[in-house]
Amino acid sequence: MSMIISNSALLDAVNQIIGSIGSPPVNSLEDVSNVDVENAIRLLNKNVKTVLQTGWTFNSYKDYEINPDLFEKKILWNNSWLSLVGTDNNYYVKRGEYLYNLTGNTMTFTGSITVDLIVLLDFEDLPPVMQTYITAQTASEFQTKYLGDDSLAERLAREEAKAWMDLNEYELRIGKPNIYD
């Protein structure tokens, strides 16, 4: 069940996921009334966030500078932020609509802050190898949850393991790690 990444990687992924329980493919993700498609999309979105919050080469930014609003001296929270750790050992979280400094107990900033940042990306913006891994992971979880076929679960687990290996090889290749990391 290999997935071909096309202009609609999300549609391809959803079709692979629902195909894991034998459901026929769909032609569109707009005006979805198919409960399997809705569940596949929901599970895929959850897994995208879960996998990306670890931080990968393509969604992590070291020493990222964030500036507060000049008048309010606050930093508006960006919903794509999954993790922010200050390079000055401050910890930051979301409070209401703004960034909050847990260490300093404030949401007022006198100047810019520098953080190590992990961001959430849309499925379509992920590298194909990550799309393949998340799709395989989601298909395996989806099949286990909604069908529960043991022999199919074994096959999907092998596909997921292969996709995981491919993803880690990709990360090693583009991340250019060294012994000092």
PDB file of N, CA and C in Angstrom, residues 89-172:
ATOM      1  N   ASN A  89      17.200  30.330  29.149  1.00  0.00           N
ATOM      2  CA  ASN A  89      16.630  29.402  30.141  1.00  0.00           C
ATOM      3  C   ASN A  89      15.260  29.815  30.664  1.00  0.00           C
ATOM      4  N   ASN A  90      14.568  30.723  29.987  1.00  0.00           N
ATOM      5  CA  ASN A  90      13.192  31.045  30.338  1.00  0.00           C
ATOM      6  C   ASN A  90      12.263  30.054  29.635  1.00  0.00           C
ATOM      7  N   TYR A  91      11.156  29.753  30.278  1.00  0.00           N
ATOM      8  CA  TYR A  91      10.147  28.870  29.695  1.00  0.00           C
ATOM      9  C   TYR A  91       8.922  29.694  29.328  1.00  0.00           C
ATOM     10  N   TYR A  92       8.393  29.430  28.145  1.00  0.00           N
ATOM     11  CA  TYR A  92       7.271  30.209  27.621  1.00  0.00           C
ATOM     12  C   TYR A  92       6.094  29.306  27.287  1.00  0.00           C
ATOM     13  N   VAL A  93       4.891  29.797  27.560  1.00  0.00           N
ATOM     14  CA  VAL A  93       3.659  29.073  27.255  1.00  0.00           C
ATOM     15  C   VAL A  93       2.614  30.062  26.739  1.00  0.00           C
ATOM     16  N   LYS A  94       1.495  29.529  26.315  1.00  0.00           N
ATOM     17  CA  LYS A  94       0.378  30.359  25.861  1.00  0.00           C
ATOM     18  C   LYS A  94      -0.505  30.691  27.065  1.00  0.00           C
ATOM     19  N   ARG A  95      -0.859  31.962  27.172  1.00  0.00           N
ATOM     20  CA  ARG A  95      -1.840  32.418  28.168  1.00  0.00           C
ATOM     21  C   ARG A  95      -2.805  33.320  27.428  1.00  0.00           C
ATOM     22  N   GLY A  96      -4.028  32.864  27.271  1.00  0.00           N
ATOM     23  CA  GLY A  96      -4.996  33.620  26.485  1.00  0.00           C
ATOM     24  C   GLY A  96      -4.507  33.702  25.051  1.00  0.00           C
ATOM     25  N   GLU A  97      -4.361  34.912  24.566  1.00  0.00           N
ATOM     26  CA  GLU A  97      -3.902  35.137  23.194  1.00  0.00           C
ATOM     27  C   GLU A  97      -2.417  35.467  23.113  1.00  0.00           C
ATOM     28  N   TYR A  98      -1.728  35.439  24.270  1.00  0.00           N
ATOM     29  CA  TYR A  98      -0.361  35.947  24.302  1.00  0.00           C
ATOM     30  C   TYR A  98       0.641  34.925  24.818  1.00  0.00           C
ATOM     31  N   LEU A  99       1.899  35.227  24.565  1.00  0.00           N
ATOM     32  CA  LEU A  99       3.009  34.446  25.085  1.00  0.00           C
ATOM     33  C   LEU A  99       3.243  34.856  26.532  1.00  0.00           C
ATOM     34  N   TYR A 100       3.458  33.880  27.382  1.00  0.00           N
ATOM     35  CA  TYR A 100       3.662  34.136  28.808  1.00  0.00           C
ATOM     36  C   TYR A 100       5.007  33.561  29.228  1.00  0.00           C
ATOM     37  N   ASN A 101       5.786  34.343  29.940  1.00  0.00           N
ATOM     38  CA  ASN A 101       7.073  33.915  30.468  1.00  0.00           C
ATOM     39  C   ASN A 101       6.824  33.269  31.827  1.00  0.00           C
ATOM     40  N   LEU A 102       6.886  31.941  31.872  1.00  0.00           N
ATOM     41  CA  LEU A 102       6.655  31.214  33.125  1.00  0.00           C
ATOM     42  C   LEU A 102       7.744  31.498  34.150  1.00  0.00           C
ATOM     43  N   THR A 103       8.956  31.642  33.692  1.00  0.00           N
ATOM     44  CA  THR A 103      10.077  31.867  34.597  1.00  0.00           C
ATOM     45  C   THR A 103       9.973  33.240  35.261  1.00  0.00           C
ATOM     46  N   GLY A 104       9.639  34.252  34.483  1.00  0.00           N
ATOM     47  CA  GLY A 104       9.539  35.619  35.008  1.00  0.00           C
ATOM     48  C   GLY A 104       8.143  36.017  35.432  1.00  0.00           C
ATOM     49  N   ASN A 105       7.169  35.108  35.270  1.00  0.00           N
ATOM     50  CA  ASN A 105       5.774  35.377  35.641  1.00  0.00           C
ATOM     51  C   ASN A 105       5.240  36.668  35.022  1.00  0.00           C
ATOM     52  N   THR A 106       5.413  36.795  33.697  1.00  0.00           N
ATOM     53  CA  THR A 106       4.957  38.015  33.028  1.00  0.00           C
ATOM     54  C   THR A 106       4.617  37.727  31.572  1.00  0.00           C
ATOM     55  N   MET A 107       3.784  38.585  31.030  1.00  0.00           N
ATOM     56  CA  MET A 107       3.551  38.544  29.591  1.00  0.00           C
ATOM     57  C   MET A 107       3.925  39.881  28.951  1.00  0.00           C
ATOM     58  N   THR A 108       4.673  40.684  29.681  1.00  0.00           N
ATOM     59  CA  THR A 108       5.190  41.944  29.179  1.00  0.00           C
ATOM     60  C   THR A 108       6.677  41.769  28.881  1.00  0.00           C
ATOM     61  N   PHE A 109       7.074  42.195  27.688  1.00  0.00           N
ATOM     62  CA  PHE A 109       8.459  42.028  27.245  1.00  0.00           C
ATOM     63  C   PHE A 109       9.027  43.392  26.855  1.00  0.00           C
ATOM     64  N   THR A 110      10.167  43.729  27.396  1.00  0.00           N
ATOM     65  CA  THR A 110      10.784  45.027  27.111  1.00  0.00           C
ATOM     66  C   THR A 110      11.580  45.018  25.817  1.00  0.00           C
ATOM     67  N   GLY A 111      11.875  43.850  25.312  1.00  0.00           N
ATOM     68  CA  GLY A 111      12.630  43.719  24.066  1.00  0.00           C
ATOM     69  C   GLY A 111      12.384  42.366  23.447  1.00  0.00           C
ATOM     70  N   SER A 112      13.114  42.080  22.400  1.00  0.00           N
ATOM     71  CA  SER A 112      12.938  40.807  21.721  1.00  0.00           C
ATOM     72  C   SER A 112      13.427  39.666  22.609  1.00  0.00           C
ATOM     73  N   ILE A 113      12.909  38.472  22.336  1.00  0.00           N
ATOM     74  CA  ILE A 113      13.374  37.269  23.019  1.00  0.00           C
ATOM     75  C   ILE A 113      13.910  36.322  21.951  1.00  0.00           C
ATOM     76  N   THR A 114      14.831  35.484  22.340  1.00  0.00           N
ATOM     77  CA  THR A 114      15.393  34.498  21.437  1.00  0.00           C
ATOM     78  C   THR A 114      15.060  33.123  21.987  1.00  0.00           C
ATOM     79  N   VAL A 115      14.488  32.289  21.130  1.00  0.00           N
ATOM     80  CA  VAL A 115      14.013  30.972  21.556  1.00  0.00           C
ATOM     81  C   VAL A 115      14.465  29.895  20.578  1.00  0.00           C
ATOM     82  N   ASP A 116      14.435  28.671  21.062  1.00  0.00           N
ATOM     83  CA  ASP A 116      14.497  27.510  20.192  1.00  0.00           C
ATOM     84  C   ASP A 116      13.040  27.131  19.979  1.00  0.00           C
ATOM     85  N   LEU A 117      12.632  27.102  18.725  1.00  0.00           N
ATOM     86  CA  LEU A 117      11.219  27.013  18.364  1.00  0.00           C
ATOM     87  C   LEU A 117      10.938  25.759  17.538  1.00  0.00           C
ATOM     88  N   ILE A 118       9.836  25.091  17.857  1.00  0.00           N
ATOM     89  CA  ILE A 118       9.332  23.978  17.047  1.00  0.00           C
ATOM     90  C   ILE A 118       7.948  24.393  16.566  1.00  0.00           C
ATOM     91  N   VAL A 119       7.728  24.301  15.247  1.00  0.00           N
ATOM     92  CA  VAL A 119       6.454  24.749  14.680  1.00  0.00           C
ATOM     93  C   VAL A 119       5.666  23.596  14.061  1.00  0.00           C
ATOM     94  N   LEU A 120       4.361  23.755  14.084  1.00  0.00           N
ATOM     95  CA  LEU A 120       3.444  22.842  13.433  1.00  0.00           C
ATOM     96  C   LEU A 120       3.326  23.248  11.971  1.00  0.00           C
ATOM     97  N   LEU A 121       3.438  22.273  11.074  1.00  0.00           N
ATOM     98  CA  LEU A 121       3.280  22.532   9.645  1.00  0.00           C
ATOM     99  C   LEU A 121       2.062  21.782   9.136  1.00  0.00           C
ATOM    100  N   ASP A 122       1.440  22.312   8.084  1.00  0.00           N
ATOM    101  CA  ASP A 122       0.344  21.596   7.434  1.00  0.00           C
ATOM    102  C   ASP A 122       0.882  20.320   6.810  1.00  0.00           C
ATOM    103  N   PHE A 123       0.053  19.296   6.749  1.00  0.00           N
ATOM    104  CA  PHE A 123       0.446  18.014   6.171  1.00  0.00           C
ATOM    105  C   PHE A 123       1.042  18.192   4.783  1.00  0.00           C
ATOM    106  N   GLU A 124       0.422  19.029   3.980  1.00  0.00           N
ATOM    107  CA  GLU A 124       0.877  19.241   2.604  1.00  0.00           C
ATOM    108  C   GLU A 124       2.265  19.881   2.541  1.00  0.00           C
ATOM    109  N   ASP A 125       2.700  20.551   3.612  1.00  0.00           N
ATOM    110  CA  ASP A 125       3.994  21.217   3.628  1.00  0.00           C
ATOM    111  C   ASP A 125       5.109  20.351   4.200  1.00  0.00           C
ATOM    112  N   LEU A 126       4.790  19.147   4.631  1.00  0.00           N
ATOM    113  CA  LEU A 126       5.797  18.246   5.184  1.00  0.00           C
ATOM    114  C   LEU A 126       6.596  17.593   4.064  1.00  0.00           C
ATOM    115  N   PRO A 127       7.840  17.228   4.341  1.00  0.00           N
ATOM    116  CA  PRO A 127       8.591  16.465   3.341  1.00  0.00           C
ATOM    117  C   PRO A 127       7.854  15.151   3.038  1.00  0.00           C
ATOM    118  N   PRO A 128       7.916  14.682   1.807  1.00  0.00           N
ATOM    119  CA  PRO A 128       7.203  13.445   1.449  1.00  0.00           C
ATOM    120  C   PRO A 128       7.499  12.267   2.373  1.00  0.00           C
ATOM    121  N   VAL A 129       8.733  12.140   2.835  1.00  0.00           N
ATOM    122  CA  VAL A 129       9.081  11.020   3.708  1.00  0.00           C
ATOM    123  C   VAL A 129       8.332  11.126   5.047  1.00  0.00           C
ATOM    124  N   MET A 130       8.101  12.341   5.533  1.00  0.00           N
ATOM    125  CA  MET A 130       7.326  12.525   6.762  1.00  0.00           C
ATOM    126  C   MET A 130       5.844  12.259   6.496  1.00  0.00           C
ATOM    127  N   GLN A 131       5.354  12.691   5.353  1.00  0.00           N
ATOM    128  CA  GLN A 131       3.966  12.398   4.986  1.00  0.00           C
ATOM    129  C   GLN A 131       3.742  10.890   4.957  1.00  0.00           C
ATOM    130  N   THR A 132       4.684  10.179   4.371  1.00  0.00           N
ATOM    131  CA  THR A 132       4.564   8.722   4.263  1.00  0.00           C
ATOM    132  C   THR A 132       4.556   8.081   5.640  1.00  0.00           C
ATOM    133  N   TYR A 133       5.458   8.533   6.529  1.00  0.00           N
ATOM    134  CA  TYR A 133       5.495   7.952   7.875  1.00  0.00           C
ATOM    135  C   TYR A 133       4.188   8.220   8.636  1.00  0.00           C
ATOM    136  N   ILE A 134       3.749   9.455   8.645  1.00  0.00           N
ATOM    137  CA  ILE A 134       2.540   9.792   9.399  1.00  0.00           C
ATOM    138  C   ILE A 134       1.323   9.061   8.822  1.00  0.00           C
ATOM    139  N   THR A 135       1.274   8.916   7.506  1.00  0.00           N
ATOM    140  CA  THR A 135       0.179   8.185   6.883  1.00  0.00           C
ATOM    141  C   THR A 135       0.212   6.717   7.301  1.00  0.00           C
ATOM    142  N   ALA A 136       1.386   6.103   7.274  1.00  0.00           N
ATOM    143  CA  ALA A 136       1.513   4.696   7.672  1.00  0.00           C
ATOM    144  C   ALA A 136       1.146   4.515   9.140  1.00  0.00           C
ATOM    145  N   GLN A 137       1.614   5.417   9.982  1.00  0.00           N
ATOM    146  CA  GLN A 137       1.298   5.356  11.410  1.00  0.00           C
ATOM    147  C   GLN A 137      -0.214   5.482  11.629  1.00  0.00           C
ATOM    148  N   THR A 138      -0.823   6.426  10.934  1.00  0.00           N
ATOM    149  CA  THR A 138      -2.258   6.667  11.086  1.00  0.00           C
ATOM    150  C   THR A 138      -3.072   5.501  10.541  1.00  0.00           C
ATOM    151  N   ALA A 139      -2.662   4.941   9.409  1.00  0.00           N
ATOM    152  CA  ALA A 139      -3.373   3.791   8.839  1.00  0.00           C
ATOM    153  C   ALA A 139      -3.335   2.616   9.807  1.00  0.00           C
ATOM    154  N   SER A 140      -2.189   2.387  10.418  1.00  0.00           N
ATOM    155  CA  SER A 140      -2.052   1.296  11.379  1.00  0.00           C
ATOM    156  C   SER A 140      -2.965   1.519  12.588  1.00  0.00           C
ATOM    157  N   GLU A 141      -2.944   2.722  13.121  1.00  0.00           N
ATOM    158  CA  GLU A 141      -3.785   3.056  14.268  1.00  0.00           C
ATOM    159  C   GLU A 141      -5.270   3.003  13.908  1.00  0.00           C
ATOM    160  N   PHE A 142      -5.607   3.507  12.730  1.00  0.00           N
ATOM    161  CA  PHE A 142      -6.996   3.528  12.254  1.00  0.00           C
ATOM    162  C   PHE A 142      -7.543   2.114  12.109  1.00  0.00           C
ATOM    163  N   GLN A 143      -6.747   1.234  11.480  1.00  0.00           N
ATOM    164  CA  GLN A 143      -7.173  -0.150  11.281  1.00  0.00           C
ATOM    165  C   GLN A 143      -7.358  -0.856  12.616  1.00  0.00           C
ATOM    166  N   THR A 144      -6.435  -0.639  13.536  1.00  0.00           N
ATOM    167  CA  THR A 144      -6.529  -1.271  14.850  1.00  0.00           C
ATOM    168  C   THR A 144      -7.784  -0.802  15.580  1.00  0.00           C
ATOM    169  N   LYS A 145      -8.070   0.482  15.461  1.00  0.00           N
ATOM    170  CA  LYS A 145      -9.209   1.072  16.172  1.00  0.00           C
ATOM    171  C   LYS A 145     -10.564   0.666  15.578  1.00  0.00           C
ATOM    172  N   TYR A 146     -10.645   0.621  14.242  1.00  0.00           N
ATOM    173  CA  TYR A 146     -11.946   0.438  13.613  1.00  0.00           C
ATOM    174  C   TYR A 146     -12.185  -0.935  12.990  1.00  0.00           C
ATOM    175  N   LEU A 147     -11.140  -1.736  12.798  1.00  0.00           N
ATOM    176  CA  LEU A 147     -11.330  -3.058  12.198  1.00  0.00           C
ATOM    177  C   LEU A 147     -10.737  -4.140  13.086  1.00  0.00           C
ATOM    178  N   GLY A 148      -9.516  -3.974  13.505  1.00  0.00           N
ATOM    179  CA  GLY A 148      -8.888  -4.900  14.436  1.00  0.00           C
ATOM    180  C   GLY A 148      -8.445  -6.230  13.844  1.00  0.00           C
ATOM    181  N   ASP A 149      -8.108  -6.254  12.576  1.00  0.00           N
ATOM    182  CA  ASP A 149      -7.637  -7.472  11.923  1.00  0.00           C
ATOM    183  C   ASP A 149      -6.155  -7.669  12.246  1.00  0.00           C
ATOM    184  N   ASP A 150      -5.816  -8.772  12.935  1.00  0.00           N
ATOM    185  CA  ASP A 150      -4.447  -9.011  13.385  1.00  0.00           C
ATOM    186  C   ASP A 150      -3.451  -9.168  12.238  1.00  0.00           C
ATOM    187  N   SER A 151      -3.820  -9.897  11.188  1.00  0.00           N
ATOM    188  CA  SER A 151      -2.873 -10.092  10.080  1.00  0.00           C
ATOM    189  C   SER A 151      -2.644  -8.784   9.327  1.00  0.00           C
ATOM    190  N   LEU A 152      -3.682  -8.004   9.181  1.00  0.00           N
ATOM    191  CA  LEU A 152      -3.545  -6.692   8.544  1.00  0.00           C
ATOM    192  C   LEU A 152      -2.722  -5.752   9.433  1.00  0.00           C
ATOM    193  N   ALA A 153      -2.911  -5.855  10.735  1.00  0.00           N
ATOM    194  CA  ALA A 153      -2.151  -5.038  11.676  1.00  0.00           C
ATOM    195  C   ALA A 153      -0.656  -5.331  11.553  1.00  0.00           C
ATOM    196  N   GLU A 154      -0.291  -6.577  11.377  1.00  0.00           N
ATOM    197  CA  GLU A 154       1.125  -6.948  11.214  1.00  0.00           C
ATOM    198  C   GLU A 154       1.710  -6.316   9.953  1.00  0.00           C
ATOM    199  N   ARG A 155       0.969  -6.394   8.858  1.00  0.00           N
ATOM    200  CA  ARG A 155       1.449  -5.822   7.601  1.00  0.00           C
ATOM    201  C   ARG A 155       1.584  -4.310   7.715  1.00  0.00           C
ATOM    202  N   LEU A 156       0.594  -3.655   8.310  1.00  0.00           N
ATOM    203  CA  LEU A 156       0.650  -2.198   8.481  1.00  0.00           C
ATOM    204  C   LEU A 156       1.777  -1.795   9.429  1.00  0.00           C
ATOM    205  N   ALA A 157       2.041  -2.611  10.439  1.00  0.00           N
ATOM    206  CA  ALA A 157       3.143  -2.329  11.366  1.00  0.00           C
ATOM    207  C   ALA A 157       4.483  -2.415  10.638  1.00  0.00           C
ATOM    208  N   ARG A 158       4.633  -3.362   9.711  1.00  0.00           N
ATOM    209  CA  ARG A 158       5.868  -3.460   8.925  1.00  0.00           C
ATOM    210  C   ARG A 158       6.031  -2.225   8.035  1.00  0.00           C
ATOM    211  N   GLU A 159       4.935  -1.784   7.413  1.00  0.00           N
ATOM    212  CA  GLU A 159       4.995  -0.572   6.584  1.00  0.00           C
ATOM    213  C   GLU A 159       5.364   0.653   7.421  1.00  0.00           C
ATOM    214  N   GLU A 160       4.790   0.728   8.614  1.00  0.00           N
ATOM    215  CA  GLU A 160       5.096   1.847   9.508  1.00  0.00           C
ATOM    216  C   GLU A 160       6.566   1.811   9.926  1.00  0.00           C
ATOM    217  N   ALA A 161       7.084   0.630  10.252  1.00  0.00           N
ATOM    218  CA  ALA A 161       8.491   0.492  10.654  1.00  0.00           C
ATOM    219  C   ALA A 161       9.424   0.886   9.505  1.00  0.00           C
ATOM    220  N   LYS A 162       9.091   0.490   8.292  1.00  0.00           N
ATOM    221  CA  LYS A 162       9.908   0.861   7.120  1.00  0.00           C
ATOM    222  C   LYS A 162       9.870   2.374   6.926  1.00  0.00           C
ATOM    223  N   ALA A 163       8.693   2.968   7.037  1.00  0.00           N
ATOM    224  CA  ALA A 163       8.559   4.423   6.879  1.00  0.00           C
ATOM    225  C   ALA A 163       9.339   5.156   7.967  1.00  0.00           C
ATOM    226  N   TRP A 164       9.361   4.607   9.183  1.00  0.00           N
ATOM    227  CA  TRP A 164      10.106   5.207  10.280  1.00  0.00           C
ATOM    228  C   TRP A 164      11.611   5.185   9.982  1.00  0.00           C
ATOM    229  N   MET A 165      12.091   4.060   9.476  1.00  0.00           N
ATOM    230  CA  MET A 165      13.514   3.956   9.109  1.00  0.00           C
ATOM    231  C   MET A 165      13.857   4.956   8.008  1.00  0.00           C
ATOM    232  N   ASP A 166      13.000   5.046   6.996  1.00  0.00           N
ATOM    233  CA  ASP A 166      13.232   5.997   5.905  1.00  0.00           C
ATOM    234  C   ASP A 166      13.266   7.432   6.418  1.00  0.00           C
ATOM    235  N   LEU A 167      12.365   7.754   7.335  1.00  0.00           N
ATOM    236  CA  LEU A 167      12.310   9.098   7.909  1.00  0.00           C
ATOM    237  C   LEU A 167      13.587   9.412   8.674  1.00  0.00           C
ATOM    238  N   ASN A 168      14.054   8.482   9.465  1.00  0.00           N
ATOM    239  CA  ASN A 168      15.274   8.715  10.237  1.00  0.00           C
ATOM    240  C   ASN A 168      16.501   8.813   9.345  1.00  0.00           C
ATOM    241  N   GLU A 169      16.549   8.044   8.266  1.00  0.00           N
ATOM    242  CA  GLU A 169      17.641   8.177   7.298  1.00  0.00           C
ATOM    243  C   GLU A 169      17.613   9.572   6.665  1.00  0.00           C
ATOM    244  N   TYR A 170      16.431  10.040   6.316  1.00  0.00           N
ATOM    245  CA  TYR A 170      16.264  11.382   5.749  1.00  0.00           C
ATOM    246  C   TYR A 170      16.748  12.439   6.742  1.00  0.00           C
ATOM    247  N   GLU A 171      16.344  12.301   7.992  1.00  0.00           N
ATOM    248  CA  GLU A 171      16.715  13.269   9.023  1.00  0.00           C
ATOM    249  C   GLU A 171      18.235  13.291   9.204  1.00  0.00           C
ATOM    250  N   LEU A 172      18.858  12.146   9.197  1.00  0.00           N
ATOM    251  CA  LEU A 172      20.312  12.085   9.314  1.00  0.00           C
ATOM    252  C   LEU A 172      20.995  12.735   8.114  1.00  0.00           C
TER     253      LEU A 172
END
